[in-house]
Amino acid sequence: MEVQAFDGPGDAWDRFVRECDGWTHMHLFGWREILETTYRHDCPYLAAFDGGEMRGVLPLVSVRSPLFGKFLVSMPFLNYGGPLGDPRAIEVLVREAIDRSERTGVDLLELRCRNEIETTLPDSGRKITVTLPLTPGEPERLWDSFTSKFRTKIRRADKEGFEARFGPDQVEPFYEVFCRLMRELGTPTPPRELFEAISRTFGSSSWFGCAYHEGEPVAGGCALVWGSEIEMTWSGSRRSHNHLRPNHWLYWQFMERACLEGLETFNFGRCTPDSGTHDYKRSWPGSIDEPLHWYYRSADGRAATPVPDDPGLAWGPRIWRRLPLRLTNALGPHIIRLIP
């Protein structure tokens, strides 16, 4: 079996990906151009061939930061990645990734797998996702499965006259809400061009939606759809409206639409176990914790890419929250591209 750098066509890559167990939206070939053009990272996508037949794929992205070090990740800035294919192909692809990390002096190789794979690499166990089974075609059944107390939280926004809007034209209002929240959390925001590229590249498999109150966007989300699953990959709300629970209401709008589209699983996206974000996601009745398997090889003892809640980086969020929104919006995209 031979491993080669894959340069296209992207349709061939995607056809193979969609036939593999455990594939995700993040494995699709369109992400390569998005990360190359938006973040200017080198993306050595690998494919394993046996007798000319594709048997496995591994999307990799090289992130080089003068502050944090060198990383080789599948997939950075996203929740999943890792090799797909038959067991032998996965084995040779992982070996090639390890060899590349050693040859190029990478500080950390990280394979963000949704499912377990056979490998000698350690699993950091540092992230989980939370999922909720949907009721395809029958959103009312899902609604009825919630407790009356939880339904009251969602109805609060209904009583205030909230309005939901979906479509590519919601990229800008979503970004307006999202970047404001990220500043308040002390985290740099990705560039607006990232979300514009996602909408342009993936079309109907990327959902942008916003909750409006009195004509103003107060919550927004970007969700990715693959197979029978939808994941809320990015979301946020205006803290000034938190008493109206706009996030609960917006999430329900996405769930209701997903049910009507025949989808079977709502994925709340990755989080750190027992964090505040995790508490919110598992508060939804019927939600299920699912461990993620992020395998790594470290050259210097670290087991993770940089994270904002690292005590050694705590000074960053404290400073960031104090900066003007216009300044954080200008600086954020240049910083976040170096934090995979």
Short mmCIF file of N, CA, C and O in Angstrom, two decimals, residues 137-257:
data_model
loop_
_atom_site.label_atom_id
_atom_site.label_comp_id
_atom_site.label_asym_id
_atom_site.label_seq_id
_atom_site.Cartn_x
_atom_site.Cartn_y
_atom_site.Cartn_z
N GLY A 137 -38.99 14.23 10.64
CA GLY A 137 -40.32 14.51 10.12
C GLY A 137 -41.34 14.88 11.16
O GLY A 137 -42.46 15.29 10.82
N GLU A 138 -41.00 14.77 12.45
CA GLU A 138 -41.97 15.02 13.51
C GLU A 138 -41.36 15.86 14.64
O GLU A 138 -41.10 15.35 15.73
N PRO A 139 -41.12 17.14 14.42
CA PRO A 139 -40.51 17.96 15.47
C PRO A 139 -41.37 18.04 16.73
O PRO A 139 -40.84 18.22 17.82
N GLU A 140 -42.70 17.89 16.56
CA GLU A 140 -43.56 17.95 17.73
C GLU A 140 -43.28 16.81 18.72
O GLU A 140 -43.45 16.97 19.94
N ARG A 141 -42.84 15.66 18.21
CA ARG A 141 -42.48 14.55 19.11
C ARG A 141 -41.25 14.90 19.93
O ARG A 141 -41.17 14.57 21.12
N LEU A 142 -40.29 15.56 19.32
CA LEU A 142 -39.12 16.00 20.06
C LEU A 142 -39.51 17.04 21.10
O LEU A 142 -39.07 16.97 22.26
N TRP A 143 -40.36 17.98 20.71
CA TRP A 143 -40.82 19.00 21.64
C TRP A 143 -41.51 18.38 22.85
O TRP A 143 -41.26 18.76 23.99
N ASP A 144 -42.37 17.40 22.59
CA ASP A 144 -43.10 16.76 23.68
C ASP A 144 -42.19 15.95 24.60
O ASP A 144 -42.56 15.67 25.75
N SER A 145 -40.99 15.56 24.11
CA SER A 145 -40.07 14.78 24.94
C SER A 145 -39.35 15.65 25.97
O SER A 145 -38.79 15.12 26.93
N PHE A 146 -39.38 16.96 25.79
CA PHE A 146 -38.76 17.86 26.74
C PHE A 146 -39.66 18.02 27.97
O PHE A 146 -40.88 17.92 27.88
N THR A 147 -39.06 18.30 29.10
CA THR A 147 -39.85 18.55 30.30
C THR A 147 -40.58 19.89 30.14
O THR A 147 -40.16 20.77 29.38
N SER A 148 -41.67 20.05 30.87
CA SER A 148 -42.43 21.30 30.78
C SER A 148 -41.58 22.48 31.24
O SER A 148 -41.68 23.58 30.68
N LYS A 149 -40.72 22.25 32.24
CA LYS A 149 -39.84 23.32 32.71
C LYS A 149 -38.88 23.76 31.62
O LYS A 149 -38.62 24.96 31.45
N PHE A 150 -38.37 22.80 30.84
CA PHE A 150 -37.42 23.15 29.79
C PHE A 150 -38.15 23.84 28.63
O PHE A 150 -37.61 24.79 28.05
N ARG A 151 -39.35 23.40 28.31
CA ARG A 151 -40.11 24.05 27.24
C ARG A 151 -40.40 25.51 27.60
O ARG A 151 -40.43 26.38 26.72
N THR A 152 -40.58 25.77 28.88
CA THR A 152 -40.84 27.14 29.33
C THR A 152 -39.66 28.04 29.01
O THR A 152 -39.83 29.22 28.65
N LYS A 153 -38.43 27.52 29.14
CA LYS A 153 -37.24 28.30 28.82
C LYS A 153 -37.25 28.73 27.35
O LYS A 153 -36.85 29.84 27.01
N ILE A 154 -37.68 27.82 26.48
CA ILE A 154 -37.70 28.12 25.05
C ILE A 154 -38.84 29.09 24.74
O ILE A 154 -38.68 30.03 23.93
N ARG A 155 -39.98 28.90 25.40
CA ARG A 155 -41.15 29.75 25.12
C ARG A 155 -40.93 31.20 25.55
O ARG A 155 -41.64 32.10 25.08
N ARG A 156 -39.98 31.42 26.43
CA ARG A 156 -39.74 32.78 26.91
C ARG A 156 -39.50 33.72 25.73
O ARG A 156 -40.04 34.84 25.68
N ALA A 157 -38.68 33.28 24.78
CA ALA A 157 -38.39 34.12 23.61
C ALA A 157 -39.61 34.25 22.70
O ALA A 157 -39.82 35.30 22.07
N ASP A 158 -40.43 33.19 22.61
CA ASP A 158 -41.66 33.28 21.81
C ASP A 158 -42.55 34.42 22.30
O ASP A 158 -43.13 35.18 21.50
N LYS A 159 -42.66 34.52 23.60
CA LYS A 159 -43.52 35.55 24.17
C LYS A 159 -42.99 36.95 23.89
O LYS A 159 -43.75 37.93 23.93
N GLU A 160 -41.68 37.04 23.64
CA GLU A 160 -41.06 38.34 23.35
C GLU A 160 -41.06 38.65 21.85
O GLU A 160 -40.48 39.65 21.44
N GLY A 161 -41.66 37.79 21.06
CA GLY A 161 -41.78 38.05 19.63
C GLY A 161 -40.52 37.81 18.83
O GLY A 161 -40.27 38.47 17.81
N PHE A 162 -39.70 36.85 19.26
CA PHE A 162 -38.48 36.53 18.51
C PHE A 162 -38.83 36.02 17.11
O PHE A 162 -39.86 35.39 16.89
N GLU A 163 -37.91 36.28 16.18
CA GLU A 163 -38.06 35.83 14.79
C GLU A 163 -36.79 35.11 14.36
O GLU A 163 -35.68 35.57 14.65
N ALA A 164 -36.94 33.97 13.67
CA ALA A 164 -35.80 33.21 13.16
C ALA A 164 -35.64 33.46 11.66
O ALA A 164 -36.63 33.47 10.92
N ARG A 165 -34.40 33.64 11.23
CA ARG A 165 -34.10 33.79 9.81
C ARG A 165 -32.94 32.87 9.47
O ARG A 165 -31.95 32.82 10.20
N PHE A 166 -33.07 32.16 8.35
CA PHE A 166 -32.04 31.25 7.87
C PHE A 166 -31.64 31.63 6.45
O PHE A 166 -32.44 32.16 5.68
N GLY A 167 -30.39 31.32 6.11
CA GLY A 167 -29.95 31.52 4.74
C GLY A 167 -28.56 32.13 4.67
O GLY A 167 -28.01 32.60 5.68
N PRO A 168 -27.97 32.16 3.47
CA PRO A 168 -26.63 32.75 3.30
C PRO A 168 -26.58 34.21 3.71
O PRO A 168 -25.50 34.70 4.10
N ASP A 169 -27.71 34.91 3.64
CA ASP A 169 -27.71 36.32 4.02
C ASP A 169 -27.58 36.53 5.52
O ASP A 169 -27.45 37.67 5.99
N GLN A 170 -27.57 35.41 6.29
CA GLN A 170 -27.43 35.52 7.74
C GLN A 170 -25.97 35.41 8.18
O GLN A 170 -25.68 35.45 9.38
N VAL A 171 -25.04 35.25 7.23
CA VAL A 171 -23.62 35.18 7.61
C VAL A 171 -23.19 36.46 8.32
O VAL A 171 -22.55 36.41 9.38
N GLU A 172 -23.54 37.60 7.77
CA GLU A 172 -23.10 38.87 8.36
C GLU A 172 -23.70 39.11 9.74
O GLU A 172 -22.96 39.43 10.69
N PRO A 173 -25.04 38.97 9.93
CA PRO A 173 -25.56 39.18 11.28
C PRO A 173 -25.07 38.13 12.28
O PRO A 173 -24.85 38.45 13.45
N PHE A 174 -24.88 36.89 11.83
CA PHE A 174 -24.29 35.87 12.70
C PHE A 174 -22.92 36.33 13.16
O PHE A 174 -22.59 36.25 14.36
N TYR A 175 -22.12 36.81 12.24
CA TYR A 175 -20.75 37.21 12.58
C TYR A 175 -20.75 38.40 13.53
O TYR A 175 -19.92 38.49 14.44
N GLU A 176 -21.69 39.30 13.34
CA GLU A 176 -21.79 40.47 14.22
C GLU A 176 -22.00 40.03 15.67
O GLU A 176 -21.35 40.54 16.60
N VAL A 177 -22.89 39.06 15.88
CA VAL A 177 -23.16 38.55 17.23
C VAL A 177 -21.97 37.75 17.74
O VAL A 177 -21.54 37.90 18.89
N PHE A 178 -21.43 36.91 16.89
CA PHE A 178 -20.38 35.97 17.30
C PHE A 178 -19.10 36.69 17.72
O PHE A 178 -18.51 36.37 18.75
N CYS A 179 -18.66 37.66 16.95
CA CYS A 179 -17.40 38.33 17.27
C CYS A 179 -17.53 39.16 18.54
O CYS A 179 -16.56 39.29 19.31
N ARG A 180 -18.71 39.69 18.82
CA ARG A 180 -18.92 40.43 20.06
C ARG A 180 -18.81 39.49 21.27
O ARG A 180 -18.17 39.81 22.28
N LEU A 181 -19.42 38.31 21.15
CA LEU A 181 -19.34 37.34 22.25
C LEU A 181 -17.91 36.86 22.46
O LEU A 181 -17.45 36.74 23.61
N MET A 182 -17.18 36.60 21.37
CA MET A 182 -15.81 36.12 21.51
C MET A 182 -14.94 37.16 22.23
O MET A 182 -14.09 36.81 23.05
N ARG A 183 -15.15 38.43 21.94
CA ARG A 183 -14.40 39.47 22.64
C ARG A 183 -14.73 39.43 24.13
O ARG A 183 -13.84 39.52 24.98
N GLU A 184 -16.00 39.25 24.47
CA GLU A 184 -16.41 39.20 25.87
C GLU A 184 -15.83 37.99 26.58
O GLU A 184 -15.56 38.02 27.79
N LEU A 185 -15.60 36.90 25.84
CA LEU A 185 -15.01 35.69 26.41
C LEU A 185 -13.48 35.76 26.45
O LEU A 185 -12.84 34.88 27.03
N GLY A 186 -12.91 36.76 25.79
CA GLY A 186 -11.46 36.90 25.77
C GLY A 186 -10.78 36.04 24.72
O GLY A 186 -9.61 35.68 24.86
N THR A 187 -11.52 35.71 23.65
CA THR A 187 -11.00 34.80 22.61
C THR A 187 -10.98 35.50 21.26
O THR A 187 -11.99 36.11 20.86
N PRO A 188 -9.88 35.45 20.51
CA PRO A 188 -9.86 36.03 19.16
C PRO A 188 -10.90 35.38 18.26
O PRO A 188 -11.17 34.18 18.38
N THR A 189 -11.44 36.15 17.35
CA THR A 189 -12.50 35.69 16.46
C THR A 189 -11.93 35.36 15.08
O THR A 189 -11.08 36.08 14.57
N PRO A 190 -12.39 34.27 14.46
CA PRO A 190 -11.98 34.00 13.08
C PRO A 190 -12.43 35.11 12.14
O PRO A 190 -13.34 35.88 12.47
N PRO A 191 -11.83 35.22 10.97
CA PRO A 191 -12.23 36.26 10.03
C PRO A 191 -13.60 35.99 9.43
O PRO A 191 -14.02 34.84 9.30
N ARG A 192 -14.29 37.04 9.08
CA ARG A 192 -15.59 36.88 8.44
C ARG A 192 -15.46 36.08 7.13
O ARG A 192 -16.36 35.34 6.76
N GLU A 193 -14.29 36.21 6.47
CA GLU A 193 -14.07 35.49 5.22
C GLU A 193 -14.17 33.98 5.40
O GLU A 193 -14.53 33.26 4.46
N LEU A 194 -13.86 33.48 6.60
CA LEU A 194 -13.99 32.05 6.85
C LEU A 194 -15.43 31.60 6.67
O LEU A 194 -15.71 30.62 5.97
N PHE A 195 -16.35 32.31 7.28
CA PHE A 195 -17.76 31.91 7.22
C PHE A 195 -18.36 32.18 5.84
O PHE A 195 -19.21 31.42 5.38
N GLU A 196 -17.91 33.23 5.19
CA GLU A 196 -18.36 33.48 3.83
C GLU A 196 -17.91 32.34 2.90
O GLU A 196 -18.66 31.89 2.04
N ALA A 197 -16.66 31.86 3.11
CA ALA A 197 -16.15 30.76 2.30
C ALA A 197 -16.89 29.46 2.60
O ALA A 197 -17.15 28.66 1.69
N ILE A 198 -17.24 29.23 3.86
CA ILE A 198 -18.00 28.03 4.22
C ILE A 198 -19.35 28.04 3.51
O ILE A 198 -19.78 27.04 2.92
N SER A 199 -20.05 29.17 3.57
CA SER A 199 -21.36 29.27 2.92
C SER A 199 -21.24 29.10 1.41
O SER A 199 -22.03 28.39 0.78
N ARG A 200 -20.23 29.72 0.82
CA ARG A 200 -20.04 29.66 -0.63
C ARG A 200 -19.63 28.25 -1.08
O ARG A 200 -20.11 27.75 -2.10
N THR A 201 -18.77 27.59 -0.32
CA THR A 201 -18.22 26.29 -0.72
C THR A 201 -19.22 25.16 -0.50
O THR A 201 -19.36 24.28 -1.35
N PHE A 202 -19.93 25.18 0.62
CA PHE A 202 -20.74 24.03 1.00
C PHE A 202 -22.24 24.23 0.80
O PHE A 202 -23.00 23.26 0.92
N GLY A 203 -22.66 25.44 0.51
CA GLY A 203 -24.06 25.66 0.16
C GLY A 203 -25.03 25.12 1.19
O GLY A 203 -25.00 25.49 2.36
N SER A 204 -25.90 24.21 0.76
CA SER A 204 -27.00 23.74 1.60
C SER A 204 -26.55 22.88 2.77
O SER A 204 -27.36 22.60 3.67
N SER A 205 -25.29 22.45 2.80
CA SER A 205 -24.82 21.68 3.96
C SER A 205 -24.22 22.57 5.04
O SER A 205 -23.68 22.06 6.02
N SER A 206 -24.31 23.88 4.86
CA SER A 206 -23.93 24.83 5.92
C SER A 206 -25.14 25.72 6.17
O SER A 206 -25.63 26.39 5.27
N TRP A 207 -25.62 25.70 7.40
CA TRP A 207 -26.81 26.47 7.77
C TRP A 207 -26.39 27.65 8.63
O TRP A 207 -25.77 27.48 9.70
N PHE A 208 -26.75 28.85 8.20
CA PHE A 208 -26.56 30.05 9.00
C PHE A 208 -27.94 30.55 9.42
O PHE A 208 -28.82 30.74 8.58
N GLY A 209 -28.11 30.74 10.73
CA GLY A 209 -29.40 31.19 11.23
C GLY A 209 -29.22 32.16 12.37
O GLY A 209 -28.25 32.08 13.13
N CYS A 210 -30.16 33.10 12.50
CA CYS A 210 -30.11 34.09 13.56
C CYS A 210 -31.48 34.26 14.21
O CYS A 210 -32.52 34.07 13.57
N ALA A 211 -31.44 34.61 15.50
CA ALA A 211 -32.65 34.98 16.24
C ALA A 211 -32.69 36.49 16.34
O ALA A 211 -31.69 37.12 16.72
N TYR A 212 -33.83 37.08 15.99
CA TYR A 212 -33.99 38.53 16.00
C TYR A 212 -35.00 38.94 17.07
O TYR A 212 -36.03 38.28 17.25
N HIS A 213 -34.66 40.01 17.76
CA HIS A 213 -35.58 40.60 18.73
C HIS A 213 -35.71 42.08 18.41
O HIS A 213 -34.71 42.80 18.40
N GLU A 214 -36.92 42.47 18.08
CA GLU A 214 -37.19 43.86 17.69
C GLU A 214 -36.29 44.29 16.54
O GLU A 214 -35.75 45.40 16.53
N GLY A 215 -36.11 43.38 15.58
CA GLY A 215 -35.35 43.66 14.37
C GLY A 215 -33.85 43.57 14.52
O GLY A 215 -33.12 43.79 13.54
N GLU A 216 -33.36 43.23 15.70
CA GLU A 216 -31.91 43.18 15.96
C GLU A 216 -31.47 41.73 16.16
O GLU A 216 -32.12 40.98 16.91
N PRO A 217 -30.36 41.29 15.51
CA PRO A 217 -29.87 39.92 15.75
C PRO A 217 -29.29 39.81 17.15
O PRO A 217 -28.39 40.57 17.52
N VAL A 218 -29.81 38.85 17.93
CA VAL A 218 -29.35 38.70 19.32
C VAL A 218 -28.73 37.32 19.57
O VAL A 218 -28.16 37.09 20.63
N ALA A 219 -28.85 36.41 18.60
CA ALA A 219 -28.20 35.10 18.68
C ALA A 219 -28.00 34.59 17.27
O ALA A 219 -28.79 34.89 16.37
N GLY A 220 -26.92 33.84 17.07
CA GLY A 220 -26.64 33.33 15.73
C GLY A 220 -25.89 32.02 15.81
O GLY A 220 -25.22 31.71 16.79
N GLY A 221 -26.05 31.22 14.75
CA GLY A 221 -25.38 29.94 14.70
C GLY A 221 -24.98 29.56 13.29
O GLY A 221 -25.63 29.96 12.32
N CYS A 222 -23.90 28.80 13.19
CA CYS A 222 -23.48 28.18 11.93
C CYS A 222 -23.43 26.68 12.19
O CYS A 222 -22.65 26.22 13.03
N ALA A 223 -24.25 25.94 11.48
CA ALA A 223 -24.33 24.49 11.65
C ALA A 223 -23.91 23.80 10.36
O ALA A 223 -24.17 24.30 9.26
N LEU A 224 -23.26 22.65 10.50
CA LEU A 224 -22.83 21.85 9.36
C LEU A 224 -23.61 20.55 9.33
O LEU A 224 -23.85 19.93 10.37
N VAL A 225 -24.00 20.14 8.12
CA VAL A 225 -24.83 18.95 7.95
C VAL A 225 -24.06 17.91 7.15
O VAL A 225 -23.47 18.21 6.11
N TRP A 226 -24.05 16.67 7.65
CA TRP A 226 -23.51 15.56 6.88
C TRP A 226 -24.30 14.30 7.21
O TRP A 226 -24.73 14.11 8.34
N GLY A 227 -24.53 13.47 6.19
CA GLY A 227 -25.31 12.25 6.41
C GLY A 227 -26.64 12.61 7.03
O GLY A 227 -27.40 13.43 6.51
N SER A 228 -26.97 12.01 8.17
CA SER A 228 -28.23 12.27 8.87
C SER A 228 -28.01 13.12 10.11
O SER A 228 -28.84 13.13 11.01
N GLU A 229 -26.89 13.84 10.16
CA GLU A 229 -26.50 14.57 11.37
C GLU A 229 -26.28 16.05 11.08
O GLU A 229 -25.86 16.43 10.00
N ILE A 230 -26.59 16.86 12.06
CA ILE A 230 -26.30 18.29 12.00
C ILE A 230 -25.54 18.68 13.26
O ILE A 230 -25.90 18.26 14.35
N GLU A 231 -24.48 19.47 13.10
CA GLU A 231 -23.69 19.93 14.23
C GLU A 231 -23.72 21.45 14.30
O GLU A 231 -23.46 22.12 13.30
N MET A 232 -24.03 21.97 15.47
CA MET A 232 -23.91 23.41 15.71
C MET A 232 -22.45 23.70 16.01
O MET A 232 -21.98 23.56 17.13
N THR A 233 -21.71 24.08 14.99
CA THR A 233 -20.27 24.20 15.11
C THR A 233 -19.85 25.53 15.74
O THR A 233 -18.88 25.58 16.51
N TRP A 234 -20.54 26.60 15.40
CA TRP A 234 -20.28 27.91 16.01
C TRP A 234 -21.61 28.54 16.39
O TRP A 234 -22.57 28.48 15.61
N SER A 235 -21.66 29.16 17.53
CA SER A 235 -22.89 29.86 17.93
C SER A 235 -22.56 30.88 19.01
O SER A 235 -21.50 30.83 19.64
N GLY A 236 -23.47 31.80 19.20
CA GLY A 236 -23.28 32.81 20.23
C GLY A 236 -24.52 33.66 20.37
O GLY A 236 -25.42 33.63 19.53
N SER A 237 -24.57 34.42 21.45
CA SER A 237 -25.71 35.31 21.69
C SER A 237 -25.24 36.58 22.37
O SER A 237 -24.14 36.63 22.94
N ARG A 238 -26.08 37.60 22.33
CA ARG A 238 -25.78 38.86 22.99
C ARG A 238 -26.06 38.70 24.49
O ARG A 238 -27.16 38.34 24.90
N ARG A 239 -25.06 38.98 25.30
CA ARG A 239 -25.23 38.83 26.74
C ARG A 239 -26.32 39.75 27.29
O ARG A 239 -26.94 39.45 28.31
N SER A 240 -26.54 40.85 26.61
CA SER A 240 -27.57 41.79 27.06
C SER A 240 -28.97 41.18 27.00
O SER A 240 -29.90 41.69 27.64
N HIS A 241 -29.12 40.07 26.24
CA HIS A 241 -30.43 39.43 26.09
C HIS A 241 -30.48 38.05 26.74
O HIS A 241 -31.44 37.30 26.52
N ASN A 242 -29.48 37.71 27.53
CA ASN A 242 -29.44 36.37 28.11
C ASN A 242 -30.65 36.05 28.98
O ASN A 242 -31.04 34.88 29.10
N HIS A 243 -31.26 37.07 29.58
CA HIS A 243 -32.43 36.82 30.42
C HIS A 243 -33.61 36.30 29.61
O HIS A 243 -34.54 35.70 30.16
N LEU A 244 -33.56 36.46 28.28
CA LEU A 244 -34.62 35.96 27.41
C LEU A 244 -34.27 34.58 26.82
O LEU A 244 -35.05 34.03 26.05
N ARG A 245 -33.11 34.05 27.16
CA ARG A 245 -32.64 32.73 26.71
C ARG A 245 -32.67 32.59 25.18
O ARG A 245 -33.26 31.66 24.64
N PRO A 246 -32.01 33.51 24.48
CA PRO A 246 -32.02 33.42 23.01
C PRO A 246 -31.33 32.18 22.47
O PRO A 246 -31.71 31.67 21.41
N ASN A 247 -30.30 31.65 23.19
CA ASN A 247 -29.64 30.44 22.72
C ASN A 247 -30.58 29.25 22.73
O ASN A 247 -30.60 28.45 21.79
N HIS A 248 -31.35 29.09 23.81
CA HIS A 248 -32.32 27.99 23.85
C HIS A 248 -33.28 28.07 22.67
O HIS A 248 -33.55 27.07 21.99
N TRP A 249 -33.78 29.27 22.44
CA TRP A 249 -34.76 29.45 21.37
C TRP A 249 -34.14 29.17 20.00
O TRP A 249 -34.75 28.49 19.17
N LEU A 250 -32.93 29.71 19.78
CA LEU A 250 -32.28 29.51 18.48
C LEU A 250 -31.95 28.04 18.24
O LEU A 250 -32.16 27.52 17.14
N TYR A 251 -31.44 27.36 19.26
CA TYR A 251 -31.14 25.94 19.10
C TYR A 251 -32.40 25.16 18.73
O TYR A 251 -32.36 24.25 17.89
N TRP A 252 -33.51 25.51 19.36
CA TRP A 252 -34.75 24.81 19.02
C TRP A 252 -35.14 25.08 17.56
O TRP A 252 -35.62 24.17 16.87
N GLN A 253 -34.92 26.28 17.07
CA GLN A 253 -35.25 26.57 15.67
C GLN A 253 -34.43 25.68 14.73
O GLN A 253 -34.94 25.17 13.74
N PHE A 254 -33.15 25.49 15.05
CA PHE A 254 -32.31 24.61 14.24
C PHE A 254 -32.79 23.17 14.36
O PHE A 254 -32.85 22.44 13.36
N MET A 255 -33.14 22.73 15.56
CA MET A 255 -33.62 21.35 15.75
C MET A 255 -34.91 21.11 15.00
O MET A 255 -35.08 20.06 14.35
N GLU A 256 -35.84 22.04 15.09
CA GLU A 256 -37.12 21.89 14.40
C GLU A 256 -36.91 21.78 12.89
O GLU A 256 -37.49 20.90 12.22
N ARG A 257 -36.07 22.65 12.36
CA ARG A 257 -35.79 22.60 10.92
C ARG A 257 -35.11 21.29 10.54
O ARG A 257 -35.41 20.69 9.51
#
